Amino acid sequence: MLKPPMIVLNVKTYTEATGINALILARLMEKISKETGVDMAIAVQASDITSCAKEVSIPIYAQHIDPIKPGSNTGWILPEAVKTAGATGTLINHSEHRLKLADIDTCISRARDIGLDTLVCTNNVATSKAVSTFSPMMIAVEPPELIGGDISVTTADPDIVRNTVKAVQTINKTVKVLCGAGVKNGKDVAKAIELGAEGVLLASGVVKAKDKEAALRDLISDI
Amino acid sequence: MLKPPMIVLNVKTYTEATGINALILARLMEKISKETGVDMAIAVQASDITSCAKEVSIPIYAQHIDPIKPGSNTGWILPEAVKTAGATGTLINHSEHRLKLADIDTCISRARDIGLDTLVCTNNVATSKAVSTFSPMMIAVEPPELIGGDISVTTADPDIVRNTVKAVQTINKTVKVLCGAGVKNGKDVAKAIELGAEGVLLASGVVKAKDKEAALRDLISDI
Amino acid sequence: MLKPPMIVLNVKTYTEATGINALILARLMEKISKETGVDMAIAVQASDITSCAKEVSIPIYAQHIDPIKPGSNTGWILPEAVKTAGATGTLINHSEHRLKLADIDTCISRARDIGLDTLVCTNNVATSKAVSTFSPMMIAVEPPELIGGDISVTTADPDIVRNTVKAVQTINKTVKVLCGAGVKNGKDVAKAIELGAEGVLLASGVVKAKDKEAALRDLISDI
Amino acid sequence: MLKPPMIVLNVKTYTEATGINALILARLMEKISKETGVDMAIAVQASDITSCAKEVSIPIYAQHIDPIKPGSNTGWILPEAVKTAGATGTLINHSEHRLKLADIDTCISRARDIGLDTLVCTNNVATSKAVSTFSPMMIAVEPPELIGGDISVTTADPDIVRNTVKAVQTINKTVKVLCGAGVKNGKDVAKAIELGAEGVLLASGVVKAKDKEAALRDLISDI
């Protein structure tokens, strides 16, 4: 399990992090994580899990799993398949891949049963509270309108972070709360921690940065 | 491109063909394909493409691609990602993963643009004819009610195969027609060819067979 | 608001309750509700709301609303539209029409804002607890495998009713818990109440009954 | 069946055309259609079909039907239900409500079987050609990026109209081709006819107009 403050990088389907580029980025994160002692995980495309997991020691996450069991599910993402490929955790219900309520429940249960970390994305305080009743390992609250934007959630809407932390704690104190959307630099991460979050989930701030190493180092410069 | 009569095996998300099991099955098909000269392709889960493509020379297909471009598409299957991982083709619109019409059009175009073979699944004569206007490389007609069953489409509904071949030819003679659903043995494959199909798409008939090698050899025993 | 013990009849898209048949059934329920003082509501198809609401005084519910605002949403169900047509409440997240988590949150908020009763369907104790954090007016727990079947949830799985009542009460005591799936007669309803439910949600037990009036009267014979 | 040149107005879920407003707009179209002899149809929300169909003699269309038969389909739109409510036709596969290929086939078949006119929306020449193999009564090609915008498809992309007409005619000469997206005035309609279309599908150009009657009269001023 990741220990706070944790940095989870979701590389989406960006060209800058597909195939060999995913591996290069994973190696970079591994280097920085080792040097600094800050826990980092990278969520890569399903087809990139095997190569990243084979060569890199930081946690490799899937970006999504489907609420299925082994069987007739052509083209869907089997939890056991990403685990076997080397993933140690998975995002669930990302803003770009929302799930039905019953399927979030199933995905968390299935992931827990086979030993995958669970990081469930949510869009506001209310859905974060609802998800916390399922006891995932982590919840990352991300206001959809701020995702991919220039202003960090910690600046644009600090209350959503603060109130999510409070709401989740009323239900289940073991769930770690992360925040995301627009997070780009060390100041944003420091503010997230100050607001009660135990880490951040981010994507373009690193993946689209010209100098990815500098972006990663800056991220953790204030913690 | 596969040359007729071709055998395309869709391993779905069966445990018997996940992770190392996918690779073992791919190797077996490679051996038999080389020995017999019959073209064979295997459609594996996204997370198994890399390892299969690295070690096996027969075509590795994805089971699905999403109608997306590189970018913000967390957890979806990017055509470029499966290509980079080593896939040379992809199933599209499988019965267990139906797509919207506009998305089938986009998936075929995107696959063609980046050099992936396209095998589009359909459920009847009418949808096969519609898909043939998009000029995919192959169409596999599979009556959904027969998929995974004990009776081959070639026995249960030979007319659907015969009429699909005819209907597709009125639109586009370059599209190869395969059939599937319940296909299990050499007799079924021989009948498919006799009905005008140029190959078969199958899954459980091989993947769930106790002796997969025997099942594969039997499949091509009459061609 | 319905007062316990309440009977909510979901007529789905059965021919026996489409068009004029929906109206006949609504009138029958109105008659029995008035005679017996038991609160009853009927959830009809969108296109039948206007005619039922115009002629019948019991609550008419929509079977579904979409998480949308007025605007460009061709063919979707606008909450304001069913309200204007005369609905006083709506089912949300029925087993045959599951919604994404964020959309359940939005649907409940939108319904509350415009004054529609909310009855959210759930599949188990965990999802019931999660939904109760949104404070809908009612939750109906229905194990999907028992829906439309011959054995009532109250017989097949009494614990799911009992435990849902308990779980919801730990979160929000104002939410009324109903149960459904296989409910057909007065004994089932009496058992539901005994297990702590405040009402039932049912469908085929009445709609497919040869004598609908007898079925309805039997339902409430033990309360 | 509508005779060319036909005007089909899709009122979406705009407040300006929900409930009594839908009826007012339908009456206005009826008045203008009678005066001018131009065929007009209005596609209203499911919950508004009954009241519009009861009071107005122009064709009332549903905005969508689901590919279902009578039965257990809570909250979905049954073709028979909109027919019974008074609709004489239906949009299928609108840009805001895309369907799977197999479902378009089923919707067209079901609509034809029960006597509903079919107007299938498409996004480009290729999908228009594909849909024409199903022989719907009408196809309306609408480039999604122009829908709701200020520039008419007839100005922004006249070739898509011209080429759709040609492509559909190579498959099935009985299918009428309409065009839509940004259509607002008489000049746009005249240009559509000149490009080979037999009518237009429009929405905001009328529904959001301050003076709806003037907008409608202007639309048909050049035909």
PDB file of N, CA and C in Angstrom, chain A residues 55-92:
ATOM      1  N   GLU A  55       9.970  -4.223 -15.549  1.00  0.00           N
ATOM      2  CA  GLU A  55      11.236  -3.505 -15.456  1.00  0.00           C
ATOM      3  C   GLU A  55      11.310  -2.452 -14.360  1.00  0.00           C
ATOM      4  N   VAL A  56      10.189  -2.193 -13.725  1.00  0.00           N
ATOM      5  CA  VAL A  56      10.162  -1.085 -12.781  1.00  0.00           C
ATOM      6  C   VAL A  56       9.601  -1.563 -11.448  1.00  0.00           C
ATOM      7  N   SER A  57      10.177  -1.027 -10.352  1.00  0.00           N
ATOM      8  CA  SER A  57       9.751  -1.545  -9.047  1.00  0.00           C
ATOM      9  C   SER A  57       8.668  -0.714  -8.364  1.00  0.00           C
ATOM     10  N   ILE A  58       8.369   0.499  -8.861  1.00  0.00           N
ATOM     11  CA  ILE A  58       7.265   1.248  -8.232  1.00  0.00           C
ATOM     12  C   ILE A  58       5.938   0.601  -8.637  1.00  0.00           C
ATOM     13  N   PRO A  59       4.880   0.857  -7.857  1.00  0.00           N
ATOM     14  CA  PRO A  59       3.585   0.241  -8.177  1.00  0.00           C
ATOM     15  C   PRO A  59       3.077   0.669  -9.551  1.00  0.00           C
ATOM     16  N   ILE A  60       2.688  -0.329 -10.343  1.00  0.00           N
ATOM     17  CA  ILE A  60       2.045  -0.093 -11.632  1.00  0.00           C
ATOM     18  C   ILE A  60       0.547  -0.321 -11.427  1.00  0.00           C
ATOM     19  N   TYR A  61      -0.248   0.676 -11.760  1.00  0.00           N
ATOM     20  CA  TYR A  61      -1.695   0.542 -11.631  1.00  0.00           C
ATOM     21  C   TYR A  61      -2.333   0.406 -13.012  1.00  0.00           C
ATOM     22  N   ALA A  62      -3.450  -0.310 -13.057  1.00  0.00           N
ATOM     23  CA  ALA A  62      -4.302  -0.252 -14.238  1.00  0.00           C
ATOM     24  C   ALA A  62      -5.097   1.048 -14.171  1.00  0.00           C
ATOM     25  N   GLN A  63      -5.568   1.510 -15.304  1.00  0.00           N
ATOM     26  CA  GLN A  63      -6.383   2.739 -15.315  1.00  0.00           C
ATOM     27  C   GLN A  63      -7.853   2.419 -15.112  1.00  0.00           C
ATOM     28  N   HIS A  64      -8.171   1.143 -15.211  1.00  0.00           N
ATOM     29  CA  HIS A  64      -9.575   0.734 -15.168  1.00  0.00           C
ATOM     30  C   HIS A  64      -9.637  -0.786 -15.093  1.00  0.00           C
ATOM     31  N   ILE A  65     -10.632  -1.301 -14.401  1.00  0.00           N
ATOM     32  CA  ILE A  65     -10.970  -2.722 -14.525  1.00  0.00           C
ATOM     33  C   ILE A  65     -12.474  -2.786 -14.749  1.00  0.00           C
ATOM     34  N   ASP A  66     -12.918  -3.846 -15.405  1.00  0.00           N
ATOM     35  CA  ASP A  66     -14.357  -4.026 -15.583  1.00  0.00           C
ATOM     36  C   ASP A  66     -14.896  -4.960 -14.498  1.00  0.00           C
ATOM     37  N   PRO A  67     -16.187  -4.838 -14.182  1.00  0.00           N
ATOM     38  CA  PRO A  67     -16.784  -5.616 -13.085  1.00  0.00           C
ATOM     39  C   PRO A  67     -17.136  -7.031 -13.536  1.00  0.00           C
ATOM     40  N   ILE A  68     -16.127  -7.754 -13.995  1.00  0.00           N
ATOM     41  CA  ILE A  68     -16.378  -9.067 -14.592  1.00  0.00           C
ATOM     42  C   ILE A  68     -15.550 -10.153 -13.916  1.00  0.00           C
ATOM     43  N   LYS A  69     -15.998 -11.375 -14.145  1.00  0.00           N
ATOM     44  CA  LYS A  69     -15.240 -12.552 -13.736  1.00  0.00           C
ATOM     45  C   LYS A  69     -14.676 -13.215 -14.996  1.00  0.00           C
ATOM     46  N   PRO A  70     -13.718 -14.114 -14.833  1.00  0.00           N
ATOM     47  CA  PRO A  70     -13.207 -14.820 -16.006  1.00  0.00           C
ATOM     48  C   PRO A  70     -14.371 -15.419 -16.800  1.00  0.00           C
ATOM     49  N   GLY A  71     -14.293 -15.352 -18.124  1.00  0.00           N
ATOM     50  CA  GLY A  71     -15.370 -15.919 -18.942  1.00  0.00           C
ATOM     51  C   GLY A  71     -15.531 -15.208 -20.264  1.00  0.00           C
ATOM     52  N   SER A  72     -16.778 -15.075 -20.674  1.00  0.00           N
ATOM     53  CA  SER A  72     -17.094 -14.544 -22.003  1.00  0.00           C
ATOM     54  C   SER A  72     -17.269 -13.034 -21.970  1.00  0.00           C
ATOM     55  N   ASN A  73     -16.180 -12.315 -22.023  1.00  0.00           N
ATOM     56  CA  ASN A  73     -16.219 -10.855 -21.924  1.00  0.00           C
ATOM     57  C   ASN A  73     -15.228 -10.241 -22.902  1.00  0.00           C
ATOM     58  N   THR A  74     -15.442 -10.491 -24.167  1.00  0.00           N
ATOM     59  CA  THR A  74     -14.500 -10.070 -25.201  1.00  0.00           C
ATOM     60  C   THR A  74     -14.161  -8.580 -25.132  1.00  0.00           C
ATOM     61  N   GLY A  75     -12.892  -8.301 -24.968  1.00  0.00           N
ATOM     62  CA  GLY A  75     -12.427  -6.920 -25.042  1.00  0.00           C
ATOM     63  C   GLY A  75     -12.561  -6.120 -23.765  1.00  0.00           C
ATOM     64  N   TRP A  76     -13.064  -6.706 -22.713  1.00  0.00           N
ATOM     65  CA  TRP A  76     -13.173  -6.006 -21.435  1.00  0.00           C
ATOM     66  C   TRP A  76     -11.937  -6.301 -20.581  1.00  0.00           C
ATOM     67  N   ILE A  77     -11.770  -5.513 -19.526  1.00  0.00           N
ATOM     68  CA  ILE A  77     -10.553  -5.620 -18.711  1.00  0.00           C
ATOM     69  C   ILE A  77     -10.827  -6.476 -17.476  1.00  0.00           C
ATOM     70  N   LEU A  78     -10.267  -7.663 -17.478  1.00  0.00           N
ATOM     71  CA  LEU A  78     -10.444  -8.600 -16.369  1.00  0.00           C
ATOM     72  C   LEU A  78      -9.498  -8.229 -15.226  1.00  0.00           C
ATOM     73  N   PRO A  79     -10.003  -8.090 -14.000  1.00  0.00           N
ATOM     74  CA  PRO A  79      -9.113  -7.764 -12.874  1.00  0.00           C
ATOM     75  C   PRO A  79      -7.936  -8.736 -12.766  1.00  0.00           C
ATOM     76  N   GLU A  80      -8.203 -10.026 -12.900  1.00  0.00           N
ATOM     77  CA  GLU A  80      -7.120 -11.007 -12.810  1.00  0.00           C
ATOM     78  C   GLU A  80      -6.072 -10.803 -13.901  1.00  0.00           C
ATOM     79  N   ALA A  81      -6.493 -10.325 -15.051  1.00  0.00           N
ATOM     80  CA  ALA A  81      -5.545 -10.162 -16.163  1.00  0.00           C
ATOM     81  C   ALA A  81      -4.550  -9.043 -15.877  1.00  0.00           C
ATOM     82  N   VAL A  82      -5.027  -7.933 -15.310  1.00  0.00           N
ATOM     83  CA  VAL A  82      -4.077  -6.847 -15.023  1.00  0.00           C
ATOM     84  C   VAL A  82      -3.192  -7.225 -13.841  1.00  0.00           C
ATOM     85  N   LYS A  83      -3.739  -7.975 -12.923  1.00  0.00           N
ATOM     86  CA  LYS A  83      -2.933  -8.463 -11.787  1.00  0.00           C
ATOM     87  C   LYS A  83      -1.820  -9.390 -12.293  1.00  0.00           C
ATOM     88  N   THR A  84      -2.191 -10.338 -13.128  1.00  0.00           N
ATOM     89  CA  THR A  84      -1.223 -11.280 -13.683  1.00  0.00           C
ATOM     90  C   THR A  84      -0.153 -10.566 -14.506  1.00  0.00           C
ATOM     91  N   ALA A  85      -0.572  -9.496 -15.174  1.00  0.00           N
ATOM     92  CA  ALA A  85       0.390  -8.741 -15.989  1.00  0.00           C
ATOM     93  C   ALA A  85       1.360  -7.947 -15.121  1.00  0.00           C
ATOM     94  N   GLY A  86       1.035  -7.815 -13.838  1.00  0.00           N
ATOM     95  CA  GLY A  86       1.966  -7.146 -12.945  1.00  0.00           C
ATOM     96  C   GLY A  86       1.432  -5.912 -12.244  1.00  0.00           C
ATOM     97  N   ALA A  87       0.189  -5.544 -12.498  1.00  0.00           N
ATOM     98  CA  ALA A  87      -0.364  -4.386 -11.798  1.00  0.00           C
ATOM     99  C   ALA A  87      -0.572  -4.736 -10.327  1.00  0.00           C
ATOM    100  N   THR A  88      -0.374  -3.726  -9.468  1.00  0.00           N
ATOM    101  CA  THR A  88      -0.610  -3.954  -8.040  1.00  0.00           C
ATOM    102  C   THR A  88      -1.811  -3.152  -7.547  1.00  0.00           C
ATOM    103  N   GLY A  89      -2.410  -2.400  -8.450  1.00  0.00           N
ATOM    104  CA  GLY A  89      -3.572  -1.611  -8.067  1.00  0.00           C
ATOM    105  C   GLY A  89      -4.303  -1.150  -9.297  1.00  0.00           C
ATOM    106  N   THR A  90      -5.380  -0.415  -9.083  1.00  0.00           N
ATOM    107  CA  THR A  90      -6.161   0.061 -10.224  1.00  0.00           C
ATOM    108  C   THR A  90      -6.939   1.311  -9.868  1.00  0.00           C
ATOM    109  N   LEU A  91      -7.045   2.218 -10.841  1.00  0.00           N
ATOM    110  CA  LEU A  91      -8.024   3.287 -10.731  1.00  0.00           C
ATOM    111  C   LEU A  91      -9.397   2.657 -10.994  1.00  0.00           C
ATOM    112  N   ILE A  92     -10.428   3.256 -10.423  1.00  0.00           N
ATOM    113  CA  ILE A  92     -11.810   2.812 -10.647  1.00  0.00           C
ATOM    114  C   ILE A  92     -12.662   4.072 -10.767  1.00  0.00           C
TER     115      ILE A  92
END
